[in-house]
């Protein structure tokens, strides 16, 4: 999630009328994040789109208009606000989609911290739009352009959109920019996959399934596993999961879901996970601890959790609170592999 000062800076561009706020018609917000900043804009004009399930649910709960996650066509909007994702190719594609969808004279506005690419974002937007302007405040940069179709670099914009597409990053493994460790297998996940024994059996879940690497390894090497259910909050990963796990049709399901709210109770014989410990750009080890609590509730009484985490992350106390037994199996290259068994039932 972006810091509040990023949105404060973005709103300055509107308050100063450097970017005009439309008096009617939709105000489109791409990669939308919920928060007080949105409530400072005309609620009845806002149309949001996000591929991140917790944000999607929070925006709908706030009563905002939210586009279907798989929507292709964007509404004509004289103002499109882009909340830039962290990964370069994904961000450039989002600028390109916003600009190409905008009507003639429509504005595209974004903001980033200076130390996380504010100047670069402005330069990228100018590359496809012809020019861009900006203001700086709170160590952040708001930047914008308005569409003049005759000067839009359409071939470059289309190239950036294409660079955001699903691709095969190694034989049989499909990913796309912006996903966790999107262009290479994460060493921690690889270590975890090697630690799950071949005799593992039953129905398993992969929490934060990404593009399907862990589940692929388990379905390949553990013949007694009946099915893997993958839960992933980022919708952009779901199509990658289906491509990666296509050879295992009938032995997996993929769910666009918030792990913290959507898991069935006492359903799984085992769970594997490499839990996230960032919220956007901010470290948040509490998120990993929440994953552990959710896993304990989703496991059967005799179930097992297999977990990989960076060595420094403080998960042991949470594991002790949620499981009757836990053991660190590996401590290698900055990662720890932990097996926890027999979840405690929370009163």
Coordinates of C-alpha atoms in Angstrom, one line a residue:
X1 CA 0.0 0.0 0.0
X2 CA 1.1 3.6 -0.7
X3 CA 1.9 5.9 2.2
X4 CA -0.8 8.6 2.7
X5 CA 1.6 11.4 1.7
X6 CA 1.7 10.0 -1.8
X7 CA -2.0 10.5 -2.2
X8 CA -1.7 13.9 -0.4
X9 CA 0.7 14.9 -3.2
X10 CA -1.6 13.6 -5.9
X11 CA -4.6 15.5 -4.5
X12 CA -2.5 18.7 -4.6
X13 CA -2.5 18.5 -8.4
X14 CA -6.3 18.6 -8.3
X15 CA -6.6 21.2 -5.5
X16 CA -4.3 23.6 -7.4
X17 CA -6.3 22.9 -10.7
X18 CA -3.1 21.8 -12.4
X19 CA -5.3 18.9 -13.3
X20 CA -8.9 19.8 -13.7
X21 CA -11.5 17.7 -11.8
X22 CA -14.3 16.8 -14.1
X23 CA -17.7 18.2 -13.1
X24 CA -19.5 15.2 -14.5
X25 CA -18.7 11.8 -15.9
X26 CA -16.5 9.0 -14.5
X27 CA -13.3 9.5 -12.7
X28 CA -11.4 6.3 -13.4
X29 CA -9.0 4.9 -10.7
X30 CA -6.7 2.1 -11.9
X31 CA -4.9 -0.2 -9.4
X32 CA -7.1 1.5 -6.9
X33 CA -6.2 1.5 -3.2
X34 CA -8.9 2.1 -0.6
X35 CA -8.3 4.9 1.9
X36 CA -9.4 8.4 3.0
X37 CA -7.9 10.0 -0.1
X38 CA -10.6 8.5 -2.3
X39 CA -13.3 10.0 -0.1
X40 CA -12.0 13.5 -1.0
X41 CA -13.1 12.9 -4.6
X42 CA -16.7 12.9 -5.8
X43 CA -17.9 9.5 -4.8
X44 CA -20.7 9.3 -7.3
X45 CA -18.2 9.8 -10.2
X46 CA -15.5 7.3 -9.0
X47 CA -15.1 4.1 -11.0
X48 CA -12.4 1.8 -9.6
X49 CA -10.5 -1.2 -10.9
X50 CA -8.1 -3.4 -9.0
X51 CA -6.9 -6.9 -9.3
X52 CA -6.0 -7.3 -5.6
X53 CA -8.8 -9.0 -3.7
X54 CA -8.6 -7.3 -0.3
X55 CA -8.6 -3.9 -2.1
X56 CA -11.5 -5.0 -4.3
X57 CA -13.6 -6.1 -1.4
X58 CA -12.8 -2.9 0.6
X59 CA -13.7 -0.6 -2.2
X60 CA -17.0 -2.4 -2.7
X61 CA -17.7 -2.3 1.0
X62 CA -17.2 1.5 0.9
X63 CA -20.0 1.7 -1.6
X64 CA -17.8 2.6 -4.6
X65 CA -18.4 1.5 -8.2
X66 CA -15.8 -1.2 -8.9
X67 CA -15.3 -2.7 -12.4
X68 CA -15.3 -6.4 -12.8
X69 CA -11.8 -7.7 -12.3
X70 CA -11.6 -9.2 -15.8
X71 CA -13.2 -6.2 -17.5
X72 CA -11.4 -5.4 -20.8
X73 CA -13.0 -2.1 -21.8
X74 CA -12.5 1.0 -19.7
X75 CA -15.0 3.8 -19.5
X76 CA -14.3 7.1 -21.2
X77 CA -13.0 9.3 -18.4
X78 CA -11.7 12.8 -18.6
X79 CA -9.6 12.0 -15.6
X80 CA -7.8 8.7 -15.0
X81 CA -5.8 8.3 -11.8
X82 CA -3.2 5.6 -11.8
X83 CA -1.8 4.1 -8.6
X84 CA 1.5 2.8 -10.0
X85 CA 2.5 -0.7 -9.0
X86 CA 6.1 -1.3 -8.0
X87 CA 7.2 -3.5 -10.9
X88 CA 8.4 -1.5 -13.9
X89 CA 6.8 -3.5 -16.8
X90 CA 3.5 -3.7 -15.0
X91 CA 3.5 0.1 -14.2
X92 CA 4.4 1.0 -17.8
X93 CA 1.6 -1.1 -19.1
X94 CA -0.8 0.5 -16.8
X95 CA 0.2 4.0 -17.9
X96 CA -0.2 2.8 -21.5
X97 CA -3.7 1.3 -20.9
X98 CA -4.8 4.5 -19.2
X99 CA -3.6 6.8 -21.9
X100 CA -4.9 4.7 -24.8
X101 CA -8.4 4.4 -23.2
X102 CA -8.6 8.2 -22.4
X103 CA -10.6 10.4 -24.7
X104 CA -9.0 13.3 -26.5
X105 CA -8.1 15.9 -23.9
X106 CA -8.5 13.5 -21.0
X107 CA -6.0 13.6 -18.2
X108 CA -3.9 10.8 -16.7
X109 CA -2.5 11.5 -13.2
X110 CA -0.3 9.5 -10.9
X111 CA 2.0 9.9 -7.9
X112 CA 5.0 8.2 -6.5
X113 CA 7.6 8.8 -3.7
X114 CA 10.8 10.4 -5.1
X115 CA 12.9 7.6 -3.8
X116 CA 10.7 5.0 -5.4
X117 CA 10.7 6.3 -9.0
X118 CA 8.7 9.5 -9.1
X119 CA 10.9 11.1 -11.7
X120 CA 11.1 7.9 -13.7
X121 CA 7.3 7.6 -13.7
X122 CA 7.0 11.1 -15.1
X123 CA 9.5 10.3 -17.8
X124 CA 7.7 7.0 -18.7
X125 CA 4.4 8.8 -19.0
X126 CA 6.0 11.5 -21.2
X127 CA 7.5 8.9 -23.4
X128 CA 4.1 7.6 -24.6
X129 CA 2.1 10.9 -24.2
X130 CA 4.5 13.3 -25.8
X131 CA 4.9 15.4 -22.6
X132 CA 4.1 15.4 -18.9
X133 CA 4.1 17.9 -16.1
X134 CA 4.7 17.5 -12.3
X135 CA 4.7 19.0 -8.9
X136 CA 6.7 17.9 -5.8
X137 CA 5.7 17.8 -2.1
X138 CA 6.2 15.6 0.9
X139 CA 9.2 14.0 -0.9
X140 CA 6.8 12.7 -3.5
X141 CA 6.0 13.6 -7.1
X142 CA 2.6 13.9 -8.7
X143 CA 2.8 13.8 -12.5
X144 CA 0.3 14.0 -15.3
X145 CA -0.4 14.4 -19.0
X146 CA -3.4 15.1 -21.1
X147 CA -4.1 13.2 -24.2
X148 CA -3.5 14.5 -27.7
X149 CA -3.9 11.5 -29.8
X150 CA -1.8 12.9 -32.7
X151 CA 1.3 12.9 -30.5
X152 CA 0.7 9.7 -28.6
X153 CA 3.4 7.1 -29.3
X154 CA 0.9 4.3 -30.1
X155 CA 3.6 1.6 -31.1
X156 CA 5.5 2.1 -27.8
X157 CA 2.3 2.0 -25.7
X158 CA 1.3 -1.2 -27.4
X159 CA 4.8 -2.6 -26.8
X160 CA 4.6 -1.8 -23.1
X161 CA 1.2 -3.6 -22.9
X162 CA 2.6 -6.6 -24.6
X163 CA 5.6 -6.7 -22.2
X164 CA 3.0 -7.1 -19.4
X165 CA 1.6 -10.4 -20.8
X166 CA 1.9 -13.9 -19.4
X167 CA 5.1 -15.6 -20.5
X168 CA 6.9 -18.9 -19.9
X169 CA 9.8 -18.1 -17.6
X170 CA 11.2 -21.7 -17.6
X171 CA 9.8 -24.8 -19.2
X172 CA 6.2 -25.4 -18.0
X173 CA 6.2 -22.4 -15.6
X174 CA 4.2 -19.3 -16.5
X175 CA 4.3 -15.9 -14.9
X176 CA 3.9 -12.2 -15.6
X177 CA 5.4 -8.9 -14.3
X178 CA 4.3 -7.8 -10.9
X179 CA 3.8 -11.2 -9.3
X180 CA 6.1 -12.3 -6.5
X181 CA 9.5 -13.4 -7.9
X182 CA 7.8 -13.1 -11.3
X183 CA 10.8 -13.8 -13.5
X184 CA 12.6 -16.6 -11.6
X185 CA 11.8 -19.2 -9.0
X186 CA 12.2 -17.8 -5.5
X187 CA 15.0 -19.6 -3.6
X188 CA 12.9 -20.0 -0.5
X189 CA 10.0 -21.6 -2.4
X190 CA 12.4 -23.9 -4.1
X191 CA 13.9 -24.9 -0.7
X192 CA 10.4 -25.5 0.6
X193 CA 9.4 -27.6 -2.4
X194 CA 12.4 -29.8 -1.8
X195 CA 11.5 -30.3 1.9
X196 CA 7.9 -31.6 1.4
X197 CA 8.3 -35.4 1.5
X198 CA 7.2 -37.6 -1.4
X199 CA 4.8 -39.6 0.8
X200 CA 2.7 -36.5 1.5
X201 CA -1.0 -37.4 0.8
X202 CA -4.5 -36.1 0.8
X203 CA -5.9 -32.7 -0.1
X204 CA -3.6 -29.7 0.3
X205 CA -3.8 -26.0 0.0
X206 CA -1.2 -23.5 -1.2
X207 CA -1.8 -20.1 0.5
X208 CA -0.6 -17.2 -1.6
X209 CA -0.1 -19.6 -4.5
X210 CA 1.5 -17.1 -6.9
X211 CA 1.9 -18.6 -10.4
X212 CA 1.7 -22.1 -9.1
X213 CA 5.4 -23.2 -8.6
X214 CA 4.9 -24.9 -5.2
X215 CA 1.8 -26.8 -6.2
X216 CA 3.4 -27.9 -9.4
X217 CA 6.3 -29.4 -7.5
X218 CA 4.0 -31.2 -5.1
X219 CA 1.7 -32.6 -7.7
X220 CA 4.7 -33.7 -9.7
X221 CA 6.6 -35.4 -6.8
X222 CA 3.9 -36.5 -4.4
X223 CA 1.7 -39.0 -6.2
X224 CA -0.6 -39.6 -3.2
X225 CA -1.7 -36.0 -3.2
X226 CA -5.3 -35.9 -4.5
X227 CA -5.7 -32.2 -5.1
X228 CA -4.1 -28.8 -4.4
X229 CA -6.3 -25.8 -3.8
X230 CA -4.5 -22.6 -4.5
X231 CA -5.6 -19.3 -2.9
X232 CA -4.2 -16.1 -4.4
X233 CA -5.2 -12.5 -3.8
X234 CA -3.7 -11.2 -7.0
X235 CA -6.1 -11.9 -9.9
X236 CA -3.3 -11.4 -12.4
X237 CA -1.8 -14.7 -11.1
X238 CA -4.9 -16.9 -11.7
X239 CA -4.4 -17.3 -15.4
X240 CA -0.7 -18.1 -14.8
X241 CA -1.7 -20.8 -12.3
X242 CA -4.0 -22.4 -15.0
X243 CA -1.2 -22.4 -17.5
X244 CA 1.4 -23.8 -15.1
X245 CA -0.9 -26.5 -13.7
X246 CA -2.5 -27.5 -17.0
X247 CA -0.8 -30.9 -17.0
X248 CA -2.6 -31.6 -13.7
X249 CA -6.2 -30.8 -14.8
X250 CA -8.6 -32.2 -12.3
X251 CA -6.1 -32.2 -9.4
X252 CA -6.1 -28.5 -8.6
X253 CA -8.4 -25.5 -8.1
X254 CA -7.5 -21.9 -8.2
X255 CA -9.3 -19.3 -6.1
X256 CA -9.0 -15.5 -6.3
X257 CA -9.4 -15.0 -2.6
X258 CA -8.2 -13.2 0.5
X259 CA -6.6 -15.9 2.6
X260 CA -7.5 -14.1 5.8
X261 CA -11.2 -14.2 5.1
X262 CA -12.0 -17.0 2.6
X263 CA -10.6 -20.3 3.8
X264 CA -12.8 -23.2 4.7
X265 CA -12.5 -24.6 8.2
X266 CA -10.8 -27.9 9.0
X267 CA -10.6 -28.8 5.3
X268 CA -7.0 -29.7 4.5
X269 CA -4.6 -32.5 5.3
X270 CA -1.7 -30.2 4.7
X271 CA -0.9 -26.6 3.7
X272 CA 2.2 -25.1 2.1
X273 CA 3.0 -21.5 2.0
X274 CA 5.6 -18.8 1.5
X275 CA 3.6 -16.1 3.3
X276 CA 3.9 -12.5 2.2
X277 CA 5.5 -10.1 4.6
X278 CA 5.0 -6.8 2.8
X279 CA 1.9 -4.7 2.4
X280 CA 2.7 -2.9 -0.9
X281 CA 6.1 -1.3 -0.3
X282 CA 6.1 -1.6 3.5
X283 CA 7.4 -4.5 5.7
X284 CA 4.5 -6.1 7.6
X285 CA 5.4 -9.3 9.4
X286 CA 2.0 -9.3 11.0
X287 CA 0.6 -10.3 7.7
X288 CA 2.7 -13.5 7.8
X289 CA 1.5 -14.2 11.3
X290 CA -2.1 -13.8 10.1
X291 CA -1.4 -16.4 7.4
X292 CA -0.3 -18.8 10.1
X293 CA -3.5 -18.3 12.1
X294 CA -5.6 -18.8 8.9
X295 CA -3.7 -22.0 8.1
X296 CA -4.3 -23.4 11.5
X297 CA -8.0 -22.9 11.2
X298 CA -8.1 -24.4 7.7
X299 CA -6.2 -27.6 8.6
X300 CA -7.8 -30.8 9.9
X301 CA -7.0 -31.8 13.5
X302 CA -4.1 -33.9 12.5
X303 CA -2.9 -31.6 9.7
X304 CA 0.5 -30.3 8.8
X305 CA 1.8 -26.9 7.8
X306 CA 4.9 -26.5 5.7
X307 CA 6.3 -23.0 5.8
X308 CA 9.3 -21.1 4.4
X309 CA 10.2 -17.7 5.7
X310 CA 13.1 -15.3 5.8
X311 CA 15.3 -16.2 8.8
X312 CA 14.7 -12.9 10.6
X313 CA 10.9 -13.0 10.6
X314 CA 9.4 -13.6 14.1
X315 CA 6.9 -16.4 13.4
X316 CA 7.9 -18.9 16.2
X317 CA 5.6 -17.4 18.9
X318 CA 2.6 -17.5 16.5
X319 CA 3.4 -21.0 15.5
X320 CA 3.5 -22.1 19.2
X321 CA 0.2 -20.4 19.8
X322 CA -1.5 -22.1 16.9
X323 CA 0.1 -25.6 16.8
X324 CA 0.8 -28.3 19.3
X325 CA 4.2 -29.0 17.7
X326 CA 6.6 -27.1 15.4
X327 CA 10.1 -27.8 14.2
X328 CA 12.6 -25.9 12.1
X329 CA 13.9 -28.4 9.5
X330 CA 16.2 -26.2 7.5
X331 CA 18.2 -23.0 8.0
X332 CA 19.9 -22.2 4.8
X333 CA 20.8 -19.2 2.7
X334 CA 18.8 -16.8 4.8
X335 CA 15.7 -19.0 4.8
X336 CA 14.1 -21.3 7.4
X337 CA 11.8 -24.2 6.7
X338 CA 9.3 -25.0 9.5
X339 CA 6.9 -27.9 9.8
X340 CA 4.0 -27.4 12.3
X341 CA 1.6 -30.1 13.2
X342 CA -1.7 -30.6 14.9
X343 CA -3.4 -27.2 15.0
X344 CA -4.8 -25.9 18.2
X345 CA -8.5 -25.0 18.1
X346 CA -8.9 -21.4 19.1
X347 CA -11.5 -20.8 21.8

